[in-house]
Short mmCIF file of C-alpha atoms and ligand atoms in Angstrom, two decimals:
data_model
loop_
_atom_site.label_atom_id
_atom_site.label_comp_id
_atom_site.label_asym_id
_atom_site.label_seq_id
_atom_site.Cartn_x
_atom_site.Cartn_y
_atom_site.Cartn_z
CA MET A 24 -9.81 74.56 -28.73
CA THR A 25 -12.20 77.41 -29.47
CA LYS A 26 -13.95 79.18 -32.28
CA PHE A 27 -10.96 81.53 -32.27
CA ASP A 28 -8.54 78.78 -33.28
CA TYR A 29 -7.80 80.76 -36.41
CA LEU A 30 -5.98 83.41 -34.39
CA HIS A 31 -3.34 80.73 -33.73
CA TYR A 32 -2.52 80.16 -37.39
CA ASP A 33 0.60 82.26 -37.09
CA PRO A 34 3.30 82.95 -38.09
CA TRP A 35 1.56 85.37 -40.43
CA PRO A 36 3.09 86.18 -43.79
CA SER A 37 4.39 89.71 -44.21
CA ALA A 38 2.03 92.29 -45.68
CA GLN A 39 4.34 92.51 -48.70
CA THR A 40 4.17 88.75 -49.32
CA LEU A 41 0.39 88.83 -49.09
CA LEU A 42 0.18 91.84 -51.35
CA GLU A 43 2.24 90.14 -54.08
CA ALA A 44 0.26 86.90 -53.80
CA LEU A 45 -3.06 88.71 -53.97
CA GLU A 46 -1.96 90.74 -56.99
CA ARG A 47 -0.80 87.59 -58.77
CA SER A 48 -3.97 85.63 -57.98
CA THR A 49 -6.16 88.56 -59.06
CA LEU A 50 -4.25 88.91 -62.31
CA ILE A 51 -4.92 85.24 -63.08
CA THR A 52 -8.64 85.63 -62.33
CA LEU A 53 -8.94 88.76 -64.45
CA THR A 54 -6.99 87.27 -67.35
CA VAL A 55 -9.11 84.13 -67.39
CA ILE A 56 -12.39 86.06 -67.30
CA SER A 57 -11.30 88.80 -69.71
CA GLU A 58 -9.99 86.40 -72.35
CA LEU A 59 -13.28 84.53 -72.68
CA SER A 60 -14.69 85.20 -76.09
CA SER A 61 -18.23 86.38 -76.37
CA GLY A 62 -20.70 83.58 -75.70
CA GLN A 63 -18.22 81.35 -73.89
CA GLU A 64 -19.52 82.60 -70.55
CA LEU A 65 -22.80 80.81 -71.33
CA VAL A 66 -22.31 77.23 -70.22
CA ALA A 67 -24.94 74.54 -70.04
CA LEU A 68 -26.28 73.62 -66.62
CA SER A 69 -24.06 70.94 -65.15
CA PRO A 70 -23.54 69.67 -61.61
CA ASN A 71 -19.76 70.10 -61.91
CA LEU A 72 -19.68 73.61 -63.37
CA ASN A 73 -20.61 77.11 -62.37
CA PRO A 74 -21.49 79.87 -64.82
CA PRO A 75 -18.06 81.61 -65.16
CA HIS A 76 -19.42 85.09 -64.45
CA TRP A 77 -21.24 83.82 -61.38
CA GLU A 78 -18.03 82.22 -60.13
CA PHE A 79 -16.18 85.48 -60.76
CA GLY A 80 -18.72 87.47 -58.73
CA HIS A 81 -18.70 84.82 -56.01
CA LEU A 82 -14.97 84.99 -55.35
CA ILE A 83 -15.08 88.81 -55.13
CA TRP A 84 -18.05 88.59 -52.77
CA PHE A 85 -16.24 86.05 -50.60
CA HIS A 86 -13.22 88.32 -50.29
CA GLU A 87 -15.32 91.34 -49.39
CA PHE A 88 -17.55 89.39 -46.99
CA TRP A 89 -14.72 87.99 -44.88
CA VAL A 90 -12.04 90.67 -45.16
CA HIS A 91 -14.10 93.86 -45.19
CA ARG A 92 -17.52 92.93 -43.80
CA GLN A 93 -16.30 90.68 -40.96
CA GLY A 94 -18.64 87.91 -42.13
CA ILE A 95 -21.67 89.97 -41.05
CA PRO A 96 -24.39 90.32 -43.72
CA SER A 97 -25.67 93.63 -42.29
CA ASN A 98 -22.29 95.27 -42.93
CA PRO A 99 -22.51 97.16 -46.23
CA SER A 100 -21.24 95.77 -49.52
CA PHE A 101 -19.90 97.68 -52.52
CA LEU A 102 -22.45 95.76 -54.62
CA SER A 103 -26.17 95.78 -53.91
CA ASP A 104 -27.74 92.34 -53.48
CA SER A 105 -24.28 90.78 -53.35
CA ASP A 106 -25.27 88.27 -50.63
CA ALA A 107 -28.37 87.04 -52.46
CA LEU A 108 -26.44 86.69 -55.70
CA PHE A 109 -23.08 85.33 -54.65
CA ASN A 110 -23.18 83.66 -51.25
CA SER A 111 -22.65 80.03 -52.27
CA SER A 112 -24.21 78.86 -49.02
CA GLU A 113 -27.44 80.70 -49.88
CA ILE A 114 -27.91 80.35 -53.61
CA PHE A 115 -28.56 76.80 -54.79
CA HIS A 116 -26.26 75.50 -57.47
CA ASP A 117 -28.89 75.27 -60.22
CA ASP A 118 -30.25 78.74 -59.38
CA ARG A 119 -26.91 80.27 -60.36
CA TRP A 120 -27.95 79.86 -63.99
CA GLN A 121 -31.12 81.90 -63.39
CA ALA A 122 -29.55 84.66 -61.28
CA LYS A 123 -29.77 88.15 -62.75
CA LEU A 124 -26.06 88.88 -62.71
CA PRO A 125 -24.64 92.39 -62.99
CA SER A 126 -22.76 93.12 -66.22
CA ILE A 127 -19.15 92.02 -66.48
CA ASN A 128 -18.01 95.65 -66.22
CA VAL A 129 -19.93 96.10 -62.98
CA LEU A 130 -18.31 92.93 -61.65
CA LYS A 131 -14.85 94.13 -62.67
CA ASN A 132 -15.46 97.41 -60.85
CA TYR A 133 -16.62 95.44 -57.82
CA LEU A 134 -13.36 93.47 -57.94
CA SER A 135 -11.24 96.59 -58.13
CA ASP A 136 -13.15 98.28 -55.25
CA VAL A 137 -12.63 95.22 -53.06
CA VAL A 138 -8.99 94.47 -53.84
CA GLU A 139 -7.96 98.14 -53.74
CA ARG A 140 -9.31 98.28 -50.21
CA SER A 141 -7.24 95.21 -49.33
CA TYR A 142 -4.13 96.58 -51.02
CA ALA A 143 -4.52 99.78 -48.95
CA ILE A 144 -4.63 97.72 -45.73
CA LEU A 145 -1.60 95.70 -46.81
CA GLN A 146 0.32 98.88 -47.66
CA SER A 147 -0.60 100.61 -44.41
CA GLY A 148 1.94 98.63 -42.42
CA SER A 149 -0.53 97.64 -39.72
CA LEU A 150 -1.96 94.20 -40.30
CA THR A 151 -3.76 92.60 -37.37
CA PRO A 152 -3.73 88.79 -36.90
CA GLU A 153 -7.45 88.79 -37.69
CA GLN A 154 -6.85 90.62 -40.97
CA ALA A 155 -3.90 88.39 -41.82
CA TYR A 156 -6.07 85.30 -41.35
CA PHE A 157 -9.02 86.52 -43.41
CA MET A 158 -6.77 87.97 -46.10
CA GLN A 159 -5.21 84.51 -46.53
CA LEU A 160 -8.60 82.82 -46.44
CA ALA A 161 -9.81 85.08 -49.27
CA LEU A 162 -6.57 84.61 -51.22
CA PHE A 163 -6.60 80.81 -50.97
CA HIS A 164 -10.30 80.70 -51.81
CA GLN A 165 -9.55 82.75 -54.93
CA ASP A 166 -6.63 80.42 -55.79
CA MET A 167 -8.94 77.41 -55.50
CA HIS A 168 -11.46 79.06 -57.80
CA ASN A 169 -8.64 79.88 -60.23
CA GLU A 170 -7.82 76.17 -60.26
CA ALA A 171 -11.52 75.41 -60.71
CA PHE A 172 -11.52 77.76 -63.71
CA ALA A 173 -8.61 75.74 -65.14
CA TYR A 174 -10.41 72.42 -64.88
CA MET A 175 -13.67 73.96 -66.08
CA TRP A 176 -11.83 75.34 -69.13
CA GLN A 177 -10.33 71.88 -69.67
CA SER A 178 -13.80 70.27 -69.46
CA LEU A 179 -15.20 72.81 -71.92
CA ALA A 180 -12.18 72.56 -74.28
CA TYR A 181 -11.62 76.32 -73.92
CA GLU A 182 -8.21 77.83 -74.49
CA TRP A 183 -6.41 78.48 -71.20
CA PRO A 184 -4.95 81.97 -71.56
CA ILE A 185 -2.10 81.65 -69.07
CA GLU A 186 1.09 80.11 -70.36
CA GLN A 187 3.15 79.52 -67.30
CA CYS A 188 2.07 77.23 -64.52
CA LEU A 189 1.86 78.55 -60.99
CA GLY A 190 4.59 76.46 -59.50
CA SER A 191 7.22 74.87 -61.61
CA ILE A 192 7.43 71.15 -62.09
CA PRO A 193 10.94 70.14 -61.12
CA GLU A 194 12.88 68.36 -63.79
CA GLN A 195 11.95 64.72 -63.43
CA LYS A 196 14.16 63.29 -66.13
CA ASP A 197 15.47 60.22 -64.48
CA ASN A 198 15.91 56.55 -64.97
CA LEU A 199 13.55 55.67 -62.20
CA ASP A 200 11.42 52.86 -63.55
CA PRO A 201 8.09 52.35 -61.82
CA TYR A 202 8.36 50.02 -58.86
CA TYR A 203 6.64 49.32 -55.56
CA LEU A 204 8.19 50.87 -52.47
CA ASN A 205 7.87 48.76 -49.36
CA ILE A 206 7.12 51.08 -46.48
CA PRO A 207 7.55 49.41 -43.09
CA GLU A 208 5.06 49.93 -40.29
CA SER A 209 5.38 53.53 -39.16
CA GLN A 210 3.93 56.17 -36.89
CA LEU A 211 2.54 59.15 -38.72
CA GLN A 212 1.51 62.56 -37.45
CA LEU A 213 -1.68 63.19 -39.40
CA GLY A 214 -3.14 66.70 -39.40
CA SER A 215 -1.71 70.04 -38.31
CA VAL A 216 -0.75 71.81 -35.10
CA PRO A 217 -1.36 75.46 -34.15
CA ASN A 218 1.31 78.09 -34.75
CA THR A 219 2.61 76.49 -37.94
CA GLY A 220 1.02 78.97 -40.33
CA PHE A 221 -2.35 78.94 -42.06
CA ILE A 222 -4.28 75.66 -41.97
CA PHE A 223 -7.82 74.68 -42.92
CA ASP A 224 -10.24 73.50 -40.26
CA ASN A 225 -10.31 69.92 -41.56
CA GLU A 226 -6.62 69.57 -40.58
CA LYS A 227 -7.44 70.04 -36.87
CA TRP A 228 -5.77 68.52 -35.03
CA GLN A 229 -2.61 66.58 -35.40
CA HIS A 230 -2.76 63.06 -34.01
CA GLU A 231 -0.57 60.03 -34.24
CA VAL A 232 -1.68 57.06 -36.30
CA VAL A 233 0.01 53.74 -36.89
CA VAL A 234 0.32 52.83 -40.54
CA PRO A 235 0.92 49.11 -41.08
CA LEU A 236 3.45 47.92 -43.66
CA PHE A 237 2.31 48.60 -47.23
CA SER A 238 3.69 48.71 -50.77
CA ILE A 239 2.91 51.71 -52.96
CA SER A 240 3.85 52.54 -56.54
CA SER A 241 6.68 54.99 -57.07
CA HIS A 242 4.76 56.58 -59.97
CA ALA A 243 1.11 57.35 -60.58
CA VAL A 244 -0.66 55.19 -63.17
CA ASN A 245 0.33 56.48 -66.59
CA ASN A 246 -1.53 56.80 -69.88
CA GLY A 247 0.10 53.67 -71.31
CA GLN A 248 -1.01 51.55 -68.36
CA TYR A 249 -4.50 52.99 -68.48
CA LEU A 250 -4.77 52.28 -72.21
CA GLU A 251 -4.07 48.61 -71.51
CA PHE A 252 -7.09 48.67 -69.22
CA LEU A 253 -9.22 50.37 -71.88
CA GLU A 254 -8.05 47.98 -74.60
CA ALA A 255 -8.71 44.96 -72.40
CA HIS A 256 -12.30 46.04 -71.97
CA ARG A 257 -12.97 46.87 -75.56
CA ASP A 258 -14.77 43.69 -76.53
CA SER A 259 -14.94 41.87 -73.33
CA ASP A 260 -18.06 39.97 -72.41
CA ALA A 261 -16.87 39.41 -68.86
CA HIS A 262 -16.85 43.13 -67.97
CA PRO A 263 -18.98 45.98 -69.15
CA LEU A 264 -17.22 48.20 -71.64
CA VAL A 265 -15.13 50.99 -70.20
CA SER A 266 -15.36 54.09 -72.28
CA PRO A 267 -12.28 56.31 -72.59
CA PRO A 268 -12.47 59.62 -70.76
CA SER A 269 -13.53 62.46 -73.06
CA HIS A 270 -10.03 63.99 -73.21
CA LEU A 271 -8.55 60.79 -74.69
CA ARG A 272 -9.33 59.57 -78.17
CA GLN A 273 -8.03 57.18 -80.76
CA LYS A 274 -7.74 58.17 -84.39
CA GLU A 275 -6.28 56.04 -87.15
CA GLY A 276 -4.67 53.74 -84.63
CA LYS A 277 -3.02 56.53 -82.61
CA TRP A 278 -4.04 57.89 -79.24
CA TYR A 279 -4.36 61.60 -78.52
CA GLU A 280 -4.87 63.57 -75.34
CA ARG A 281 -6.68 66.89 -75.22
CA SER A 282 -5.09 69.71 -73.26
CA PHE A 283 -7.68 72.51 -73.13
CA HIS A 284 -8.54 73.22 -76.81
CA ARG A 285 -5.69 71.26 -78.40
CA TRP A 286 -5.34 67.58 -79.23
CA LEU A 287 -1.78 66.36 -78.69
CA ALA A 288 -0.08 63.04 -79.36
CA MET A 289 -0.44 61.04 -76.18
CA ASP A 290 2.60 60.76 -73.93
CA LEU A 291 2.33 57.18 -72.73
CA GLN A 292 4.61 57.87 -69.74
CA ALA A 293 2.62 60.84 -68.47
CA PRO A 294 0.32 60.24 -65.49
CA VAL A 295 -3.23 59.56 -66.62
CA ARG A 296 -5.57 62.35 -65.50
CA HIS A 297 -9.27 63.07 -65.27
CA ILE A 298 -10.00 59.62 -63.90
CA SER A 299 -12.69 59.39 -61.22
CA ALA A 300 -12.11 57.37 -58.04
CA LEU A 301 -14.76 54.92 -59.26
CA GLU A 302 -12.90 54.38 -62.54
CA ALA A 303 -9.59 54.18 -60.67
CA GLU A 304 -11.05 51.42 -58.51
CA ARG A 305 -12.19 49.47 -61.56
CA TYR A 306 -8.66 49.76 -62.89
CA CYS A 307 -7.29 48.54 -59.55
CA ASP A 308 -9.71 45.59 -59.47
CA TRP A 309 -8.65 44.58 -62.95
CA ARG A 310 -4.96 44.70 -62.00
CA GLY A 311 -5.48 43.07 -58.60
CA LEU A 312 -4.35 46.27 -56.85
CA ARG A 313 -5.99 48.87 -54.62
CA LEU A 314 -6.00 52.63 -54.01
CA PRO A 315 -3.88 53.91 -51.11
CA SER A 316 -5.61 55.20 -47.99
CA GLU A 317 -5.23 58.81 -46.86
CA LYS A 318 -2.70 57.71 -44.23
CA GLU A 319 -0.65 55.75 -46.76
CA LEU A 320 -0.50 58.59 -49.26
CA ALA A 321 0.39 60.99 -46.42
CA VAL A 322 3.29 58.72 -45.44
CA LEU A 323 4.51 58.65 -49.04
CA MET A 324 4.26 62.42 -49.41
CA GLN A 325 6.32 62.95 -46.28
CA SER A 326 9.01 60.48 -47.31
CA PRO A 327 12.10 61.50 -49.31
CA PRO A 328 10.89 62.61 -52.75
CA ALA A 329 13.89 61.00 -54.42
CA ASN A 330 12.22 57.62 -53.76
CA TRP A 331 9.09 58.40 -55.73
CA ARG A 332 7.65 60.70 -58.37
CA HIS A 333 4.99 63.30 -57.87
CA SER A 334 2.30 63.18 -60.53
CA TYR A 335 1.43 66.91 -60.27
CA LEU A 336 -2.14 65.74 -59.96
CA TRP A 337 -4.47 65.44 -57.02
CA GLU A 338 -4.31 61.77 -56.17
CA TRP A 339 -7.34 59.78 -55.04
CA THR A 340 -7.39 57.80 -51.85
CA SER A 341 -9.77 55.09 -50.67
CA SER A 342 -10.56 57.19 -47.57
CA VAL A 343 -13.87 58.88 -46.96
CA PHE A 344 -13.48 62.56 -45.99
CA VAL A 345 -14.14 62.56 -42.23
CA PRO A 346 -13.30 65.04 -39.48
CA PHE A 347 -10.36 64.33 -37.22
CA GLU A 348 -11.03 63.99 -33.52
CA GLY A 349 -11.58 67.45 -32.01
CA PHE A 350 -12.65 69.11 -35.25
CA THR A 351 -14.41 72.46 -34.95
CA PRO A 352 -15.33 74.62 -37.91
CA ASP A 353 -13.50 77.88 -38.53
CA PRO A 354 -15.45 81.09 -39.30
CA TYR A 355 -16.21 80.01 -42.89
CA ARG A 356 -18.24 77.09 -41.57
CA ASP A 357 -19.09 75.65 -44.95
CA TYR A 358 -15.49 75.00 -45.98
CA SER A 359 -15.47 71.42 -44.65
CA ALA A 360 -18.41 70.59 -42.40
CA PRO A 361 -21.13 70.14 -45.09
CA TRP A 362 -18.89 67.71 -46.95
CA PHE A 363 -18.42 65.31 -44.04
CA ASP A 364 -21.41 63.50 -45.51
CA GLY A 365 -19.80 60.09 -45.89
CA LYS A 366 -19.79 60.48 -49.67
CA HIS A 367 -16.71 62.60 -50.37
CA ARG A 368 -13.24 61.14 -50.74
CA VAL A 369 -9.90 62.56 -49.69
CA LEU A 370 -7.32 63.46 -52.33
CA LYS A 371 -3.74 64.34 -51.48
CA GLY A 372 -1.10 66.26 -53.34
CA TRP A 373 -1.55 69.20 -55.68
CA SER A 374 -1.86 69.97 -59.35
CA VAL A 375 0.15 72.17 -61.68
CA TYR A 376 -2.52 74.85 -61.10
CA THR A 377 -2.09 74.88 -57.33
CA PRO A 378 0.08 77.76 -56.06
CA ALA A 379 3.29 76.72 -54.34
CA TYR A 380 2.10 77.91 -50.92
CA LEU A 381 -0.89 75.53 -50.98
CA ARG A 382 1.28 72.51 -51.74
CA ARG A 383 1.40 71.18 -48.20
CA PRO A 384 1.47 67.49 -47.21
CA GLN A 385 -1.18 68.13 -44.53
CA PHE A 386 -3.63 69.64 -47.02
CA ARG A 387 -6.77 67.53 -47.55
CA ASN A 388 -8.68 67.99 -50.76
CA PHE A 389 -12.05 66.30 -51.23
CA TYR A 390 -14.43 65.49 -54.06
CA LEU A 391 -17.22 63.05 -54.77
CA PRO A 392 -15.66 59.82 -56.12
CA SER A 393 -17.57 60.19 -59.39
CA ARG A 394 -15.75 63.42 -60.27
CA SER A 395 -13.18 63.25 -63.05
CA ASP A 396 -13.07 66.89 -64.12
CA PRO A 397 -10.46 68.14 -61.60
CA PHE A 398 -6.80 67.51 -62.37
CA CYS A 399 -6.83 64.16 -60.61
CA GLY A 400 -5.03 60.87 -61.04
CA PHE A 401 -4.05 57.97 -58.83
CA ARG A 402 -1.35 55.56 -57.80
CA THR A 403 -1.80 52.03 -56.59
CA CYS A 404 -0.86 49.80 -53.67
CA LEU A 405 -0.24 46.08 -53.64
CA PRO A 406 -3.26 44.42 -52.05
FE1 FE2 B 522 -16.21 79.38 -53.24
#
């Protein structure tokens, strides 16, 4: 198709729906930033983090750049130097620690200037397809940064100031013991088609794939199972030691799991989280199992949910993040294309911090396989 593919991502949500979603997402962002206590905004340089105030400015800039400046740098911004400071494609990661950021009050004013302008458009009753697309792009980008704030806060052991999660976890009290589902050879439609609502460019386009017979676990690997792996490697000469992830610790014979700033007694049945793909693969090797591929996890996620349990985590796959045949980048070219570098892995699913409208089976998340800071876990397949 063309560089105007994005005009075919209808049906568009109503202006009222968008308005409510944008207000909710903005409230989360503002709460998270405003509740930081003094000094907590200063975080040490790390490849997996951003300075929180930089990230705050960046998501406002992104919204303004695409919704109100049409992606054209010469169109004026409410904030001087906003492109040099906050365009993530321009400012190198490590330079974000050196950037002379405006004060937090200036950034909050910038936010209110930008979102008020969007609210006015949404209340005007005339929303063009172009505006509807870019409004969603800015909203979803903000939602993803809100989720990134959540896992950054978890990494830093900061208190997360928002009680409720963004989409409820359905009651999963059941007697379903973990087992392996045998899924016969099937044909899967992988990717998305136009005119089915907003999609990201890496979902273009839907194509049929054959998925050979496989057996996949009904549940993600849980804390109890992962502890067996840790215990087995405690004093082993045959394998190098495996150190527990930093949010798990043992004290006086009992295991605890950290949730943000609090240490809680470990729930052995809960899915283990903050495990990198590399660690997950070591676990699989030890058990004689393997990670599912992107296709296999997509088949599972499109099969009746009563047969399996969602982990409410992003789940790793063994698949490298590659473009589908016919991929072309959408206007925000750096969403996917730079990450088709052969190093990133696909994750499927969603976390508790993902808004309900982004919980789509076609959605493809991607991270380097060494990352363990996002809310990620894994399930296994028989070899
Ligand atoms: Fe971003």
